[in-house]
Short mmCIF file of C-alpha atoms and ligand atoms in Angstrom, two decimals:
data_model
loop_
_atom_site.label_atom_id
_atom_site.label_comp_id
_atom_site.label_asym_id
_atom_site.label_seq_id
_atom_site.Cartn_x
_atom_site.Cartn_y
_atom_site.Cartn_z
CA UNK A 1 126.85 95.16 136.72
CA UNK A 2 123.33 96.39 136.00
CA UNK A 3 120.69 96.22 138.62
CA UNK A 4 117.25 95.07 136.70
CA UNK A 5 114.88 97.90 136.40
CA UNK A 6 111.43 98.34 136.79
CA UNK A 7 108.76 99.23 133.72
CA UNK A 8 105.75 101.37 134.01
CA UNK A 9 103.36 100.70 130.26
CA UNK A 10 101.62 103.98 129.94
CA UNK A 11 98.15 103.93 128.22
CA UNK A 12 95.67 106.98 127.23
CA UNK A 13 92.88 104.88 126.25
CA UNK A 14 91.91 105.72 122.82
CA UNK A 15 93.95 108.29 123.08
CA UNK A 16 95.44 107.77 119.17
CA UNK A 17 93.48 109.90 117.06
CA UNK A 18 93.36 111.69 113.19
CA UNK A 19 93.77 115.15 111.96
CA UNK A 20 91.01 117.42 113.29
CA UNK A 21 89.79 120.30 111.41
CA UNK A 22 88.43 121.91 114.58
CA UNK A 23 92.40 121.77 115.65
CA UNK A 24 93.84 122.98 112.44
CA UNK A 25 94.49 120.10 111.29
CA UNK A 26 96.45 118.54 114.38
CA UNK A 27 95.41 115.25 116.30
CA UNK A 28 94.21 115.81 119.83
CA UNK A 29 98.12 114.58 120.99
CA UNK A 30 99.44 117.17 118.52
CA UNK A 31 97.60 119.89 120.00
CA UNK A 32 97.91 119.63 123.76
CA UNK A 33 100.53 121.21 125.49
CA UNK A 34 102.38 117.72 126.42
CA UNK A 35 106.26 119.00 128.03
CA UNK A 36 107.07 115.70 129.62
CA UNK A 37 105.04 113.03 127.06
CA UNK A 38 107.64 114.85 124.39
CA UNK A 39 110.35 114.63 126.98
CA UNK A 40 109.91 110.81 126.83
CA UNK A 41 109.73 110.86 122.85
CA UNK A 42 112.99 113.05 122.95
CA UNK A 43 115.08 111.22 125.70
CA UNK A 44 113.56 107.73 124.35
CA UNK A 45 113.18 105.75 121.18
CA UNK A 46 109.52 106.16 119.12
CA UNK A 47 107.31 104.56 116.92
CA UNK A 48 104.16 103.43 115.93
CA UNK A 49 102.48 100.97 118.05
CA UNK A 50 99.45 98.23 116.37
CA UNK A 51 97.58 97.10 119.54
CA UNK A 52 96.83 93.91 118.25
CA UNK A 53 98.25 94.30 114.10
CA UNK A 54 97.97 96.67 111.32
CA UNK A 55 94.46 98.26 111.08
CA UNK A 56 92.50 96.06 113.39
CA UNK A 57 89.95 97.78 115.30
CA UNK A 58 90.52 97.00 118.93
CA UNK A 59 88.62 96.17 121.82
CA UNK A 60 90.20 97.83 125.01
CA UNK A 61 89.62 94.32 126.45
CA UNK A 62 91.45 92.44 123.26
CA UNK A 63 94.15 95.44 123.12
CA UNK A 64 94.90 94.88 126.88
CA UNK A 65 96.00 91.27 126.06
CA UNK A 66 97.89 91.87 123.47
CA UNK A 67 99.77 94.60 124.94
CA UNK A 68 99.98 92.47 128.75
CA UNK A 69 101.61 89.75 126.41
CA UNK A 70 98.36 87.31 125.56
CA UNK A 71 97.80 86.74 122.06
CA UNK A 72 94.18 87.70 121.74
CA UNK A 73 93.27 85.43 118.78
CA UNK A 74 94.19 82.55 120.86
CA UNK A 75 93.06 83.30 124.17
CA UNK A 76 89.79 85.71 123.83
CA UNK A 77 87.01 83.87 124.14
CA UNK A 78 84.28 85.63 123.54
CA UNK A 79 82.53 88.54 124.99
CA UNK A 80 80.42 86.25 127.95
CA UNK A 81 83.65 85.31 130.11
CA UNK A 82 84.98 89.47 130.09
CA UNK A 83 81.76 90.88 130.12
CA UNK A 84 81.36 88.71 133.30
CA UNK A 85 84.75 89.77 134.57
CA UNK A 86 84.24 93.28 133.97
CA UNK A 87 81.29 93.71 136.23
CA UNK A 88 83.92 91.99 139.06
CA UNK A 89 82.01 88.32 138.66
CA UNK A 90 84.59 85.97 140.25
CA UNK A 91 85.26 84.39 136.98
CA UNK A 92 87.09 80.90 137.10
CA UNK A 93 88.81 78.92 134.85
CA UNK A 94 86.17 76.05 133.89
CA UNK A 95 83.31 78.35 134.22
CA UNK A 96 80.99 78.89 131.11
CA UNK A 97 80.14 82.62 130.94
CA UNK A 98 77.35 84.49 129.28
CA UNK A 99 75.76 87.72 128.09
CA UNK A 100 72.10 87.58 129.38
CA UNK A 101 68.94 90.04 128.55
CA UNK A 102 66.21 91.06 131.22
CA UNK A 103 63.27 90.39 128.89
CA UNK A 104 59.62 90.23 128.94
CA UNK A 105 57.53 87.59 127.94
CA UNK A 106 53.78 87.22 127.78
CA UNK A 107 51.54 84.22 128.96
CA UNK A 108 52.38 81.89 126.17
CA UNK A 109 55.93 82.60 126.52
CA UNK A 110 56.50 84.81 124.05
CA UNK A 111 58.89 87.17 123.89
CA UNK A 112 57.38 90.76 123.92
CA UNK A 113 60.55 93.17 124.64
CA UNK A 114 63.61 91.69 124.53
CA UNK A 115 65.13 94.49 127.08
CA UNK A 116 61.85 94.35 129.29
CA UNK A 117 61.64 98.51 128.67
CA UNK A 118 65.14 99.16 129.22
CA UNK A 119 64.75 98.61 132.69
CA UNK A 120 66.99 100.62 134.73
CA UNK A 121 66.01 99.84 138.14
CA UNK A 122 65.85 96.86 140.99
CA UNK A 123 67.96 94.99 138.73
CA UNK A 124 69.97 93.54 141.39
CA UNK A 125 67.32 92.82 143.47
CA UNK A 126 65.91 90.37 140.62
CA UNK A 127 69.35 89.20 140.40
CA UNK A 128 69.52 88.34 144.28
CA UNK A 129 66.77 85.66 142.76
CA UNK A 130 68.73 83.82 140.28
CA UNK A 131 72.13 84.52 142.35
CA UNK A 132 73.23 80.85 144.05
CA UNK A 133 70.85 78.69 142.12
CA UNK A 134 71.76 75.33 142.09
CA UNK A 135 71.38 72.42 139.51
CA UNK A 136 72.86 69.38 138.78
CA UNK A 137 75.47 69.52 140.39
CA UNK A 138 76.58 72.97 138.64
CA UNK A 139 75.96 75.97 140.47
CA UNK A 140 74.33 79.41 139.01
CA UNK A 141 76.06 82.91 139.56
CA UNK A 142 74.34 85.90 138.02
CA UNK A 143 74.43 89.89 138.28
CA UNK A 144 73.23 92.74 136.61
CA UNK A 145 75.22 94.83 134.60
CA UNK A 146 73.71 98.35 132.96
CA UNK A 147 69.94 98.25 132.13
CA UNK A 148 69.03 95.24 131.05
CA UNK A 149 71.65 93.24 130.52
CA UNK A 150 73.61 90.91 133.12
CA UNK A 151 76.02 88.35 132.81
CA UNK A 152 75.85 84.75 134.18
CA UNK A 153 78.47 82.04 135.03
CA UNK A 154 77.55 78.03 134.86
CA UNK A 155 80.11 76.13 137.37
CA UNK A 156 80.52 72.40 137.42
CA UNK A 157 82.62 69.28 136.48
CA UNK A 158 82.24 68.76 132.77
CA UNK A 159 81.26 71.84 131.06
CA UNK A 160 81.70 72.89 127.79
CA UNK A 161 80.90 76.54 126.03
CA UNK A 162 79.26 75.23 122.01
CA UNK A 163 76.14 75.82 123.14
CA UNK A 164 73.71 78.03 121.16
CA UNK A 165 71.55 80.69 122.37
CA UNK A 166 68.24 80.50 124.36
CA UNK A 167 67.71 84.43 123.27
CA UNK A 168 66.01 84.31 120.20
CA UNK A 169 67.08 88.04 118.69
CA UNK A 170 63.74 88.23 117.71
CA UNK A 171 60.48 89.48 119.15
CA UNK A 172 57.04 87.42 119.10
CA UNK A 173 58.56 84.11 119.52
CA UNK A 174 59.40 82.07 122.48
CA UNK A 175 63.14 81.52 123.82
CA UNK A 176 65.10 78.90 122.03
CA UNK A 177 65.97 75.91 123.24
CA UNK A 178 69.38 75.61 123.27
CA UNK A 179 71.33 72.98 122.70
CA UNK A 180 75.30 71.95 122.57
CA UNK A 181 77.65 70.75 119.96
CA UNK A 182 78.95 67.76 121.76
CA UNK A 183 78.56 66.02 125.07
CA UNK A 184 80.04 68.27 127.52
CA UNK A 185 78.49 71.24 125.61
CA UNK A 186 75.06 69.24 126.08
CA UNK A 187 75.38 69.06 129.74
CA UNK A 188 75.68 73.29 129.78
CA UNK A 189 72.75 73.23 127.38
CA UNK A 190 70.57 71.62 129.85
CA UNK A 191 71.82 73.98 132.88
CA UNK A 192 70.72 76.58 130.47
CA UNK A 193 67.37 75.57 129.61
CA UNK A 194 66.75 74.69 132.99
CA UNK A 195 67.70 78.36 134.48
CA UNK A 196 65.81 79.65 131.36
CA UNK A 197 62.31 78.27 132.70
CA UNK A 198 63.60 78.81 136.65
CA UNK A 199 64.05 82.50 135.76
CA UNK A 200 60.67 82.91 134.39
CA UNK A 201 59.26 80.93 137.72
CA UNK A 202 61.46 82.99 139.89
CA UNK A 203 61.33 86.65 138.35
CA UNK A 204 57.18 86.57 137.42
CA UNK A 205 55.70 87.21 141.22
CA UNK A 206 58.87 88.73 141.83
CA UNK A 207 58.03 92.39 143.87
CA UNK A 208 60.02 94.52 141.84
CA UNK A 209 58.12 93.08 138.68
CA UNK A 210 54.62 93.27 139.88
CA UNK A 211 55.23 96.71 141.07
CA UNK A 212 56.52 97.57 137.41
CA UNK A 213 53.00 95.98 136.04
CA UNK A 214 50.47 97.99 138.30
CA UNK A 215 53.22 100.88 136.61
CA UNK A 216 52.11 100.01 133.57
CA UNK A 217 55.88 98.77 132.69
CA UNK A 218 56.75 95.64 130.91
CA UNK A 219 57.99 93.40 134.07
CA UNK A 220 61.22 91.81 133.69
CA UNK A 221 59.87 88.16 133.63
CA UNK A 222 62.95 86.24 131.92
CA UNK A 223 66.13 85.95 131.82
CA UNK A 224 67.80 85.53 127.99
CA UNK A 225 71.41 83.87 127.99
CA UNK A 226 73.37 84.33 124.66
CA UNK A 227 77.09 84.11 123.51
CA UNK A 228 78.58 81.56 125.76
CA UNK A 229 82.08 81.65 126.15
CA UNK A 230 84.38 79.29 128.69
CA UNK A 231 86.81 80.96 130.81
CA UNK A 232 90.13 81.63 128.64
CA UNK A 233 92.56 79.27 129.71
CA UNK A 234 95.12 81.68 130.21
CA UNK A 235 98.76 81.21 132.67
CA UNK A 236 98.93 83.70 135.12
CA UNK A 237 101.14 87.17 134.56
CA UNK A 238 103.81 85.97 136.95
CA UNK A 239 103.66 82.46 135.37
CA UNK A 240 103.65 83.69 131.52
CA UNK A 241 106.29 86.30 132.22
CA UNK A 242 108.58 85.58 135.45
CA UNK A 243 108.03 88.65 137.43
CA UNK A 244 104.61 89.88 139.33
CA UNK A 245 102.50 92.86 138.07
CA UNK A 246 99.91 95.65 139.00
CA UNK A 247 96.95 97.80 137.17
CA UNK A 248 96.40 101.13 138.00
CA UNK A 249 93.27 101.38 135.97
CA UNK A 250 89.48 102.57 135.53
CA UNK A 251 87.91 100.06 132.87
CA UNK A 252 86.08 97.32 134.87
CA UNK A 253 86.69 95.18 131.93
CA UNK A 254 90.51 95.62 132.48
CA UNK A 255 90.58 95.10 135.76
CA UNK A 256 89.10 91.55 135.44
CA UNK A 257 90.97 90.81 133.24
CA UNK A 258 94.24 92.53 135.61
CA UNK A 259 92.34 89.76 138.48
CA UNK A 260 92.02 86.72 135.84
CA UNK A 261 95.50 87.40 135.14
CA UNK A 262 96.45 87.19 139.40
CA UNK A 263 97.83 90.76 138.92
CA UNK A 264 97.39 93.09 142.10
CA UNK A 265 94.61 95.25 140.86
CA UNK A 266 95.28 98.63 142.45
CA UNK A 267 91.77 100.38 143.91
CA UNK A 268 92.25 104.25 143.72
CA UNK A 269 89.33 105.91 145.04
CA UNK A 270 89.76 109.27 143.14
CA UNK A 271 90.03 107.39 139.37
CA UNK A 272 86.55 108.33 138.23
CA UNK A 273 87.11 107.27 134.98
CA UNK A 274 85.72 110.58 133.39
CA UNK A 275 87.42 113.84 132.80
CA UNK A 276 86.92 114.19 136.57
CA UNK A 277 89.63 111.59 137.44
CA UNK A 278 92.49 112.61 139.56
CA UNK A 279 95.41 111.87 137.41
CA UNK A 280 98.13 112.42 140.27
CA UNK A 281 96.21 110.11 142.84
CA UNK A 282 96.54 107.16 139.92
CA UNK A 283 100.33 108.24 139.50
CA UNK A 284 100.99 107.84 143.40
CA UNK A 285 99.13 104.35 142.75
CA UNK A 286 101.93 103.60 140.44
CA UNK A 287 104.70 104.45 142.05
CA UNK A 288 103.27 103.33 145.24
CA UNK A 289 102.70 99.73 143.54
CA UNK A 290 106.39 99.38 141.92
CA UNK A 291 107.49 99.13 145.22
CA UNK A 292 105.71 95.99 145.34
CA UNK A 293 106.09 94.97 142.10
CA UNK A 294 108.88 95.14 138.81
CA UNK A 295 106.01 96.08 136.37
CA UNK A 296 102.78 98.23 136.66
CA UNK A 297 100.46 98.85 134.00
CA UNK A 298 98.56 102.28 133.86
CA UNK A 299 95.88 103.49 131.86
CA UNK A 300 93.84 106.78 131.76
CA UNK A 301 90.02 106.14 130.55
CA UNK A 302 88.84 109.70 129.69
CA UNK A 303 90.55 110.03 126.24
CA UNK A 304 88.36 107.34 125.21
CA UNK A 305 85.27 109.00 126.36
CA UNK A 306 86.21 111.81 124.97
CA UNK A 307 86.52 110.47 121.89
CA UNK A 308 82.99 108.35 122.11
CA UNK A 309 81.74 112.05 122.74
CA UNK A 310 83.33 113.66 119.75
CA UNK A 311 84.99 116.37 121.84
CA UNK A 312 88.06 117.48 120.70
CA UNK A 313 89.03 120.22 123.13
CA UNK A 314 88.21 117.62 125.60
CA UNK A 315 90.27 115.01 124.30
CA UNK A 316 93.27 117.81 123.98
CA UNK A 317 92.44 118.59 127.97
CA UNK A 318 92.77 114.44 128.28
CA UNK A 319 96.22 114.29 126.89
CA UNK A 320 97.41 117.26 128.95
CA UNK A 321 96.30 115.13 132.53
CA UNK A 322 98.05 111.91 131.02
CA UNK A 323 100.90 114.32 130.75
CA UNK A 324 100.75 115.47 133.91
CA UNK A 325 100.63 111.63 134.96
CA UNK A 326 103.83 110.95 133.10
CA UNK A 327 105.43 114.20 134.82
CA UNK A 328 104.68 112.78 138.51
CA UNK A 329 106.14 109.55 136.85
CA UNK A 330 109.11 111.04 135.70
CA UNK A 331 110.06 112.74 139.23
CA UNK A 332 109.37 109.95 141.57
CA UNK A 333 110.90 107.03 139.91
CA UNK A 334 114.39 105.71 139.35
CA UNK A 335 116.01 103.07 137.41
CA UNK A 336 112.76 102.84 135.42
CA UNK A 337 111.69 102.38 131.76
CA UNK A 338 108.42 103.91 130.69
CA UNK A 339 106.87 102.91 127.86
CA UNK A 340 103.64 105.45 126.21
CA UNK A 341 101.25 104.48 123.93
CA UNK A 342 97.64 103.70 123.84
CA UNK A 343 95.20 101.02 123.67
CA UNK A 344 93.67 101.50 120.36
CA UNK A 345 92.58 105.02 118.41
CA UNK A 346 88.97 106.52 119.43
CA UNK A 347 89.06 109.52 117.14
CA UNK A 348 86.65 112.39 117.65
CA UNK A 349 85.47 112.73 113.90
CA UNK A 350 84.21 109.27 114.20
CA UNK A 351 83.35 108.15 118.09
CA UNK A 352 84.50 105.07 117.89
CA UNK A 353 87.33 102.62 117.75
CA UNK A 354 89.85 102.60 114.63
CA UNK A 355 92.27 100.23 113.32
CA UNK A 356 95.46 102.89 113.12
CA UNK A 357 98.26 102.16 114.91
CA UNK A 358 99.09 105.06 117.77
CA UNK A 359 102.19 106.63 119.26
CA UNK A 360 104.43 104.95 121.39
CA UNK A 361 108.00 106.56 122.90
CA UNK A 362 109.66 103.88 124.99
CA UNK A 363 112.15 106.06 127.80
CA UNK A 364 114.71 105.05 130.54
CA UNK A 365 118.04 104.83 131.64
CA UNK A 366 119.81 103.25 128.92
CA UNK A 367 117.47 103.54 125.66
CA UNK A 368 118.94 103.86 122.22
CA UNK A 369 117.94 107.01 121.81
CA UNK A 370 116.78 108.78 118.13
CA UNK A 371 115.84 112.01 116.21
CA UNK A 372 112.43 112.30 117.38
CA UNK A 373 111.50 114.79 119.42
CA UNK A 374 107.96 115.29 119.93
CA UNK A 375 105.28 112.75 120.67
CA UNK A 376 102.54 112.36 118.64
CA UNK A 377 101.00 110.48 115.71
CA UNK A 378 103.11 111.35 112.68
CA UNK A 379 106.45 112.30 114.95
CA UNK A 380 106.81 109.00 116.30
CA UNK A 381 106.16 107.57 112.40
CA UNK A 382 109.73 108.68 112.15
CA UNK A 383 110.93 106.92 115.23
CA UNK A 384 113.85 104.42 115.64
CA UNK A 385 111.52 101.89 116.80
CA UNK A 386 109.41 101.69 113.65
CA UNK A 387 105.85 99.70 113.82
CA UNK A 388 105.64 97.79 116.36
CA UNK A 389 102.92 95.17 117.61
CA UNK A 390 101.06 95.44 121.22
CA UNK A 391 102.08 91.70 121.92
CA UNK A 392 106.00 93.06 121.50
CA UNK A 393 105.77 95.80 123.63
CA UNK A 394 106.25 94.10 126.81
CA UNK A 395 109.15 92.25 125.52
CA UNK A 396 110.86 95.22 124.68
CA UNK A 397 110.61 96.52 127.78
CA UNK A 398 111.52 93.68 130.02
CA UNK A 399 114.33 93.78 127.83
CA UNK A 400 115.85 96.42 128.84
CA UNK A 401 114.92 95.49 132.40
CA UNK A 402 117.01 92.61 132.45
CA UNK A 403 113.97 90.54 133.30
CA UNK A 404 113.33 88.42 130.52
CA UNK A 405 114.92 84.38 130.40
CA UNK A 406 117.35 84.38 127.78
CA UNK A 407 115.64 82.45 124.04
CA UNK A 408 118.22 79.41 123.22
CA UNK A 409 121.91 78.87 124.87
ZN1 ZN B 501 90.32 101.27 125.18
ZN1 ZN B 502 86.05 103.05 123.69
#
């Protein structure tokens, strides 16, 4: 008899990438010097993996679904509810989320800059203001995010998300009102218009702002909520899937959605996120958290950013620490399956997000494995495994684990 195994999803985020002319014609993947990624493609099965489906230009937030086994078009709800999450807002389900603006507005009410001047700083202090509000009933949670945007969460019985926008998108006109496409939605539009004029009572005398106006700055004297979203109403990972799982990971975003999900969201100090990162600390994280759990999900950020910074020797240098990940993987683990892929393609000739699918090699004890020996973009085309979509990755890999209930008798 067996024993299950444990799985370990591998993800270079944005690592897939094109043929670079800079390279001699080789993706970034192709070109780095990769021993134990190809060891995985050579001892495993390969193909090509579509994060959500063929040519669809991922998110790393809708890609992160798919692949944790959440069918994005279902269960993404707009960008308020993971924006929230991704600045670590306790997001709950039955909260309406949204994307707000700092913004300025003059003495009619106006709006003058919808990013009040870019502000960068005392942010948080004028969200300390707006933080805790209550109304209603409902209660107000706000906090700043880069600049001038922040994200705010409306909590209370009987809430619903169709409400429109009180930003207006537009400059020289005041905020809209907003209003909500049926009765619950109604309730939320009122909370809404109600913070809209409390911000602009609260944030006006506010210190930080009338130090910014003897600076000759525009003060931040509003706040502007748009694209409401409720909380998806998504199971858990252990109740969706049977078994419990951790994120070793460096995308805010992902790791509310790792916290939505009740997954154990693994805090290593050294992941900086940048080409900086220390890619061995995050593989003791791994192999430190499959002790606790049958599945961990991993995923390296600075491919991305390398990509977003059209840098193709850095995005070469990228692969090579993801591959220096998998190595520490490979030696400290037993009885485990790895599966490598990555969330979506950022290639360097273009600096952002792409619809291709990327390479995926799928290793372990028992695999069926084929022909391919290298791992990269076109290699793995050849693969055993064929095309394959993010949602069925995790399948196929508790598969093999002997952790997934049996479909039918
Ligand atoms: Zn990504
Ligand atoms: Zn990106």
């Amino acid at each position: 008899m067996l024993e299950p195994a444990k799985g370990i999803i591998l993800l270079g985020d944005g690592m897939g990438d094109w043929p670079v002319p800079e390279l001699d014609g080789d993706t970034p993947i192709e070109a780095a010097v990769k021993p134990n990624l190809d060891r995985l493609a050579r001892e495993g099965e390969t193909g090509l993996l579509d994060p959500i489906a063929p040519g669809v230009r991922a998110g790393s937030d809708t890609a992160h679904l798919a692949i944790l086994g959440f069918d994005p078009y279902r269960y993404y709800t707009g960008r308020g509810p993971f924006e929230a999450l991704g600045i670590g807002m306790d997001v709950r389900r039955g909260d309406i989320c949204f994307r707000v603006n700092f913004a300025t507005v003059d003495a009619d009410g106006k709006v003058l800059d919808r990013r009040a001047g870019r502000i960068t700083e005392g942010t948080a202090e004028l969200a300390a203001a707006l933080d805790g509000l209550t109304h209603d009933g409902c209660t107000v949670l706000f906090k700043q995010s880069v600049a001038h945007r922040a994200a705010l969460i409306l909590r209370g019985p009987g809430l619903g998300a169709n409400v429109t926008d009180a930003d207006p998108h537009a400059e020289g006109v005041p905020p809209h009102e907003a209003h909500g496409a049926d009765a619950a939605s109604e309730k939320t539009a009122a909370l809404v218009n109600w913070f809209v004029a409390e911000s602009r009572r609260l944030l006006a005398p506010h210190p930080v702002n009338v130090a910014r106006v003897k600076a000759g700055l525009p003060p931040a004297n509003i706040a502007l909520p748009r694209g409401a979203g409720g909380a998806p109403d998504l199971p858990t990972f252990a109740a969706k899937h049977g078994f419990t799982g951790a994120l070793v990971v460096e995308v805010g975003l992902v790791k509310g959605i790792g916290r939505y999900l009740d997954m154990e969201v693994v805090d290593v100090p050294a992941a900086t996120g940048d080409i900086h990162t220390d890619e061995l600390a995050m593989a003791r994280a791994v192999v430190d958290a499959l002790t606790r759990h049958p599945f961990v999900l991993c995923n390296l950020k600075c491919p991305d950013v390398a990509g977003h910074d059209f840098n193709a020797l850095q995005k070469v240098e990228t692969v090579q620490k993801l591959d220096r990940l998998a190595g520490y993987l490979l030696a400290h683990t037993t009885n485990t399956y790895i599966a490598v892929a990555a969330d979506h393609c950022t290639p360097v000739l273009v600096g952002d997000h792409t619809g291709e699918p990327v390479p995926l090699a799928l290793w372990g004890p028992h695999t069926r494995v084929d022909r391919v020996a290298e791992y990269g973009e076109r290699s793995c085309a050849a693969g055993s495994l064929q095309r394959v979509a993010g949602a069925d990755l995790l399948p196929l890999l508790t598969s093999y684990m002997l952790r997934q209930e049996k479909f039918g008798a």
